[in-house]
Amino acid sequence: MLISWALLLYCSFLGIKLSGYELYDEDRKRLGYCIYGVMILFVLFLLFNFSLGLLPAIFITITLHNQKKGFDTWMKEKEGL
């Protein structure tokens, strides 16, 4: 349970960082869906003690982490040119 909370906090941090980037509409939609997923998991944890929340938390964390990593790589390549 503690791991799920830590993953959701990290997802929130990544969401805040990604919201500061200039994203295309499709990337902004994907980010929005992930943030909605984090909020839904948070409510499920509070109301029902959703014990299977680790798997969705891992999926959302990996999705946001890969998206941020991709944008950071793209920004570095853009600055190098």
Short mmCIF file of N, CA, C and O in Angstrom, two decimals:
data_model
loop_
_atom_site.label_atom_id
_atom_site.label_comp_id
_atom_site.label_asym_id
_atom_site.label_seq_id
_atom_site.Cartn_x
_atom_site.Cartn_y
_atom_site.Cartn_z
N MET A 1 0.82 -1.19 0.00
CA MET A 1 0.00 0.00 0.00
C MET A 1 0.87 1.26 0.00
O MET A 1 0.57 2.21 -0.69
N LEU A 2 1.94 1.23 0.77
CA LEU A 2 2.84 2.37 0.82
C LEU A 2 3.50 2.62 -0.54
O LEU A 2 3.68 3.76 -0.95
N ILE A 3 3.81 1.54 -1.23
CA ILE A 3 4.42 1.66 -2.56
C ILE A 3 3.43 2.31 -3.53
O ILE A 3 3.82 3.16 -4.33
N SER A 4 2.17 1.94 -3.44
CA SER A 4 1.16 2.54 -4.31
C SER A 4 1.05 4.04 -4.08
O SER A 4 0.96 4.82 -5.02
N TRP A 5 1.05 4.43 -2.81
CA TRP A 5 0.98 5.87 -2.50
C TRP A 5 2.21 6.60 -3.02
O TRP A 5 2.11 7.70 -3.56
N ALA A 6 3.39 5.99 -2.87
CA ALA A 6 4.61 6.62 -3.37
C ALA A 6 4.57 6.76 -4.89
O ALA A 6 4.97 7.79 -5.44
N LEU A 7 4.07 5.73 -5.57
CA LEU A 7 3.95 5.81 -7.03
C LEU A 7 2.98 6.89 -7.46
O LEU A 7 3.22 7.62 -8.42
N LEU A 8 1.86 7.02 -6.74
CA LEU A 8 0.89 8.05 -7.08
C LEU A 8 1.45 9.45 -6.82
O LEU A 8 1.18 10.38 -7.59
N LEU A 9 2.24 9.60 -5.77
CA LEU A 9 2.89 10.90 -5.53
C LEU A 9 3.88 11.22 -6.64
O LEU A 9 3.96 12.36 -7.10
N TYR A 10 4.64 10.21 -7.07
CA TYR A 10 5.59 10.42 -8.17
C TYR A 10 4.84 10.75 -9.47
O TYR A 10 5.28 11.60 -10.23
N CYS A 11 3.71 10.10 -9.69
CA CYS A 11 2.88 10.40 -10.86
C CYS A 11 2.41 11.85 -10.82
O CYS A 11 2.39 12.54 -11.84
N SER A 12 2.01 12.30 -9.66
CA SER A 12 1.57 13.68 -9.52
C SER A 12 2.70 14.65 -9.83
O SER A 12 2.51 15.65 -10.52
N PHE A 13 3.90 14.33 -9.33
CA PHE A 13 5.07 15.16 -9.61
C PHE A 13 5.36 15.20 -11.11
O PHE A 13 5.60 16.27 -11.68
N LEU A 14 5.32 14.04 -11.76
CA LEU A 14 5.56 14.00 -13.20
C LEU A 14 4.49 14.75 -13.97
O LEU A 14 4.78 15.44 -14.96
N GLY A 15 3.24 14.64 -13.54
CA GLY A 15 2.16 15.37 -14.19
C GLY A 15 2.35 16.87 -14.10
O GLY A 15 2.10 17.59 -15.07
N ILE A 16 2.79 17.34 -12.94
CA ILE A 16 3.05 18.77 -12.78
C ILE A 16 4.18 19.22 -13.70
O ILE A 16 4.10 20.26 -14.34
N LYS A 17 5.25 18.43 -13.75
CA LYS A 17 6.38 18.77 -14.62
C LYS A 17 5.97 18.77 -16.09
O LYS A 17 6.32 19.67 -16.84
N LEU A 18 5.21 17.75 -16.50
CA LEU A 18 4.80 17.66 -17.91
C LEU A 18 3.80 18.75 -18.29
O LEU A 18 3.75 19.15 -19.45
N SER A 19 3.01 19.22 -17.35
CA SER A 19 2.04 20.26 -17.68
C SER A 19 2.73 21.59 -18.01
O SER A 19 2.14 22.44 -18.66
N GLY A 20 3.98 21.74 -17.60
CA GLY A 20 4.74 22.94 -17.93
C GLY A 20 5.35 22.93 -19.32
O GLY A 20 5.81 23.96 -19.81
N TYR A 21 5.35 21.79 -19.98
CA TYR A 21 5.91 21.68 -21.32
C TYR A 21 4.89 22.12 -22.36
O TYR A 21 3.70 22.11 -22.12
N GLU A 22 5.40 22.50 -23.51
CA GLU A 22 4.52 22.82 -24.64
C GLU A 22 4.20 21.50 -25.35
O GLU A 22 5.02 20.98 -26.10
N LEU A 23 3.02 20.96 -25.10
CA LEU A 23 2.64 19.65 -25.62
C LEU A 23 1.67 19.78 -26.79
O LEU A 23 0.91 20.74 -26.87
N TYR A 24 1.72 18.80 -27.67
CA TYR A 24 0.71 18.71 -28.72
C TYR A 24 -0.60 18.25 -28.10
O TYR A 24 -0.62 17.75 -26.98
N ASP A 25 -1.68 18.40 -28.84
CA ASP A 25 -3.01 18.06 -28.31
C ASP A 25 -3.11 16.58 -27.90
O ASP A 25 -3.66 16.27 -26.85
N GLU A 26 -2.57 15.68 -28.72
CA GLU A 26 -2.67 14.26 -28.39
C GLU A 26 -1.85 13.91 -27.14
O GLU A 26 -2.26 13.08 -26.33
N ASP A 27 -0.70 14.57 -26.97
CA ASP A 27 0.10 14.34 -25.77
C ASP A 27 -0.58 14.93 -24.53
O ASP A 27 -0.52 14.36 -23.45
N ARG A 28 -1.23 16.07 -24.71
CA ARG A 28 -1.95 16.69 -23.60
C ARG A 28 -3.14 15.82 -23.19
O ARG A 28 -3.44 15.68 -22.02
N LYS A 29 -3.80 15.18 -24.17
CA LYS A 29 -4.91 14.26 -23.86
C LYS A 29 -4.41 13.07 -23.05
O LYS A 29 -5.02 12.67 -22.07
N ARG A 30 -3.29 12.49 -23.48
CA ARG A 30 -2.74 11.34 -22.78
C ARG A 30 -2.34 11.72 -21.35
O ARG A 30 -2.59 10.96 -20.41
N LEU A 31 -1.76 12.91 -21.20
CA LEU A 31 -1.41 13.39 -19.87
C LEU A 31 -2.66 13.58 -19.02
O LEU A 31 -2.69 13.21 -17.85
N GLY A 32 -3.71 14.14 -19.62
CA GLY A 32 -4.96 14.33 -18.89
C GLY A 32 -5.57 13.03 -18.44
O GLY A 32 -6.06 12.91 -17.31
N TYR A 33 -5.55 12.01 -19.30
CA TYR A 33 -6.09 10.71 -18.92
C TYR A 33 -5.30 10.09 -17.76
O TYR A 33 -5.87 9.49 -16.86
N CYS A 34 -3.99 10.27 -17.79
CA CYS A 34 -3.17 9.74 -16.69
C CYS A 34 -3.47 10.47 -15.39
O CYS A 34 -3.56 9.84 -14.33
N ILE A 35 -3.64 11.79 -15.45
CA ILE A 35 -3.96 12.55 -14.25
C ILE A 35 -5.33 12.15 -13.72
O ILE A 35 -5.51 11.99 -12.50
N TYR A 36 -6.30 11.96 -14.61
CA TYR A 36 -7.61 11.48 -14.17
C TYR A 36 -7.49 10.10 -13.53
O TYR A 36 -8.16 9.80 -12.53
N GLY A 37 -6.65 9.25 -14.08
CA GLY A 37 -6.43 7.93 -13.50
C GLY A 37 -5.84 8.01 -12.10
O GLY A 37 -6.23 7.27 -11.20
N VAL A 38 -4.90 8.93 -11.90
CA VAL A 38 -4.31 9.13 -10.58
C VAL A 38 -5.38 9.59 -9.60
O VAL A 38 -5.46 9.09 -8.47
N MET A 39 -6.24 10.51 -10.01
CA MET A 39 -7.29 11.00 -9.12
C MET A 39 -8.29 9.89 -8.78
O MET A 39 -8.71 9.76 -7.63
N ILE A 40 -8.64 9.07 -9.76
CA ILE A 40 -9.59 7.98 -9.52
C ILE A 40 -8.97 6.96 -8.56
O ILE A 40 -9.64 6.49 -7.62
N LEU A 41 -7.70 6.61 -8.77
CA LEU A 41 -7.04 5.68 -7.85
C LEU A 41 -6.96 6.25 -6.44
O LEU A 41 -7.13 5.52 -5.46
N PHE A 42 -6.70 7.54 -6.33
CA PHE A 42 -6.64 8.18 -5.02
C PHE A 42 -7.98 8.07 -4.29
O PHE A 42 -8.04 7.70 -3.12
N VAL A 43 -9.06 8.34 -5.01
CA VAL A 43 -10.39 8.24 -4.40
C VAL A 43 -10.71 6.79 -4.03
O VAL A 43 -11.27 6.52 -2.95
N LEU A 44 -10.34 5.85 -4.88
CA LEU A 44 -10.57 4.44 -4.57
C LEU A 44 -9.79 4.00 -3.34
O LEU A 44 -10.29 3.22 -2.51
N PHE A 45 -8.56 4.50 -3.20
CA PHE A 45 -7.78 4.18 -2.01
C PHE A 45 -8.46 4.73 -0.75
O PHE A 45 -8.51 4.06 0.26
N LEU A 46 -8.95 5.96 -0.84
CA LEU A 46 -9.57 6.57 0.34
C LEU A 46 -10.89 5.92 0.71
O LEU A 46 -11.17 5.69 1.89
N LEU A 47 -11.71 5.61 -0.28
CA LEU A 47 -13.05 5.10 0.01
C LEU A 47 -13.10 3.60 0.25
O LEU A 47 -13.82 3.13 1.12
N PHE A 48 -12.36 2.84 -0.54
CA PHE A 48 -12.51 1.39 -0.52
C PHE A 48 -11.25 0.63 -0.15
O PHE A 48 -11.25 -0.59 -0.17
N ASN A 49 -10.17 1.35 0.14
CA ASN A 49 -8.89 0.70 0.41
C ASN A 49 -8.56 -0.29 -0.72
O ASN A 49 -8.32 -1.46 -0.51
N PHE A 50 -8.57 0.21 -1.92
CA PHE A 50 -8.39 -0.55 -3.15
C PHE A 50 -7.02 -1.23 -3.14
O PHE A 50 -6.00 -0.61 -3.39
N SER A 51 -6.98 -2.51 -2.83
CA SER A 51 -5.71 -3.21 -2.65
C SER A 51 -5.03 -3.58 -3.96
O SER A 51 -3.84 -3.85 -3.99
N LEU A 52 -5.76 -3.61 -5.06
CA LEU A 52 -5.15 -3.91 -6.36
C LEU A 52 -4.65 -2.66 -7.07
O LEU A 52 -4.38 -2.68 -8.25
N GLY A 53 -4.52 -1.58 -6.33
CA GLY A 53 -4.11 -0.31 -6.92
C GLY A 53 -2.66 -0.25 -7.34
O GLY A 53 -2.26 0.66 -8.04
N LEU A 54 -1.87 -1.22 -6.91
CA LEU A 54 -0.46 -1.21 -7.26
C LEU A 54 -0.26 -1.38 -8.77
O LEU A 54 0.56 -0.67 -9.36
N LEU A 55 -1.00 -2.25 -9.40
CA LEU A 55 -0.84 -2.48 -10.84
C LEU A 55 -1.21 -1.25 -11.68
O LEU A 55 -0.42 -0.84 -12.54
N PRO A 56 -2.37 -0.63 -11.44
CA PRO A 56 -2.66 0.60 -12.20
C PRO A 56 -1.69 1.73 -11.87
O PRO A 56 -1.32 2.51 -12.75
N ALA A 57 -1.23 1.81 -10.62
CA ALA A 57 -0.27 2.85 -10.25
C ALA A 57 1.05 2.66 -10.99
O ALA A 57 1.65 3.62 -11.47
N ILE A 58 1.48 1.41 -11.11
CA ILE A 58 2.71 1.13 -11.86
C ILE A 58 2.53 1.48 -13.33
O ILE A 58 3.41 2.10 -13.94
N PHE A 59 1.39 1.12 -13.91
CA PHE A 59 1.13 1.43 -15.32
C PHE A 59 1.13 2.94 -15.57
O PHE A 59 1.77 3.41 -16.52
N ILE A 60 0.46 3.69 -14.73
CA ILE A 60 0.40 5.15 -14.91
C ILE A 60 1.77 5.76 -14.70
O ILE A 60 2.18 6.66 -15.44
N THR A 61 2.52 5.27 -13.72
CA THR A 61 3.87 5.79 -13.47
C THR A 61 4.78 5.55 -14.66
O THR A 61 5.52 6.45 -15.09
N ILE A 62 4.75 4.36 -15.21
CA ILE A 62 5.59 4.05 -16.37
C ILE A 62 5.21 4.91 -17.56
O ILE A 62 6.08 5.43 -18.27
N THR A 63 3.92 5.09 -17.78
CA THR A 63 3.45 5.91 -18.90
C THR A 63 3.94 7.35 -18.77
O THR A 63 4.50 7.91 -19.72
N LEU A 64 3.76 7.94 -17.60
CA LEU A 64 4.19 9.33 -17.40
C LEU A 64 5.70 9.46 -17.43
O LEU A 64 6.24 10.43 -17.97
N HIS A 65 6.41 8.49 -16.84
CA HIS A 65 7.86 8.55 -16.83
C HIS A 65 8.43 8.47 -18.25
O HIS A 65 9.34 9.23 -18.60
N ASN A 66 7.90 7.57 -19.05
CA ASN A 66 8.36 7.46 -20.44
C ASN A 66 8.03 8.71 -21.24
O ASN A 66 8.82 9.14 -22.09
N GLN A 67 6.88 9.31 -20.99
CA GLN A 67 6.50 10.53 -21.69
C GLN A 67 7.45 11.67 -21.32
O GLN A 67 7.94 12.39 -22.18
N LYS A 68 7.78 11.81 -20.04
CA LYS A 68 8.70 12.87 -19.61
C LYS A 68 10.10 12.61 -20.15
O LYS A 68 10.78 13.52 -20.61
N LYS A 69 10.53 11.36 -20.10
CA LYS A 69 11.86 11.00 -20.61
C LYS A 69 11.97 11.32 -22.10
O LYS A 69 12.97 11.85 -22.56
N GLY A 70 10.92 11.01 -22.85
CA GLY A 70 10.91 11.31 -24.28
C GLY A 70 10.96 12.80 -24.57
O GLY A 70 11.70 13.25 -25.45
N PHE A 71 10.22 13.60 -23.80
CA PHE A 71 10.25 15.04 -24.01
C PHE A 71 11.58 15.64 -23.59
O PHE A 71 12.08 16.56 -24.24
N ASP A 72 12.18 15.13 -22.51
CA ASP A 72 13.49 15.62 -22.09
C ASP A 72 14.54 15.32 -23.15
O ASP A 72 15.38 16.17 -23.46
N THR A 73 14.51 14.13 -23.73
CA THR A 73 15.44 13.77 -24.79
C THR A 73 15.24 14.64 -26.02
O THR A 73 16.20 15.13 -26.61
N TRP A 74 13.98 14.88 -26.36
CA TRP A 74 13.68 15.72 -27.52
C TRP A 74 14.15 17.16 -27.29
O TRP A 74 14.69 17.78 -28.20
N MET A 75 13.98 17.67 -26.07
CA MET A 75 14.42 19.03 -25.76
C MET A 75 15.94 19.15 -25.84
O MET A 75 16.46 20.16 -26.33
N LYS A 76 16.67 18.12 -25.38
CA LYS A 76 18.12 18.15 -25.45
C LYS A 76 18.60 18.12 -26.90
O LYS A 76 19.54 18.81 -27.27
N GLU A 77 17.93 17.31 -27.73
CA GLU A 77 18.29 17.25 -29.14
C GLU A 77 17.99 18.56 -29.82
O GLU A 77 18.73 19.02 -30.70
N LYS A 78 16.89 19.20 -29.44
CA LYS A 78 16.49 20.47 -30.03
C LYS A 78 17.50 21.57 -29.68
O LYS A 78 17.83 22.40 -30.50
N GLU A 79 17.99 21.56 -28.44
CA GLU A 79 18.98 22.56 -28.01
C GLU A 79 20.33 22.33 -28.69
O GLU A 79 21.06 23.28 -28.93
N GLY A 80 20.65 21.07 -28.98
CA GLY A 80 21.92 20.74 -29.61
C GLY A 80 22.02 21.19 -31.05
O GLY A 80 23.10 21.37 -31.58
N LEU A 81 20.88 21.41 -31.71
CA LEU A 81 20.91 21.79 -33.12
C LEU A 81 21.14 23.22 -33.28
O LEU A 81 21.50 24.12 -33.05
#
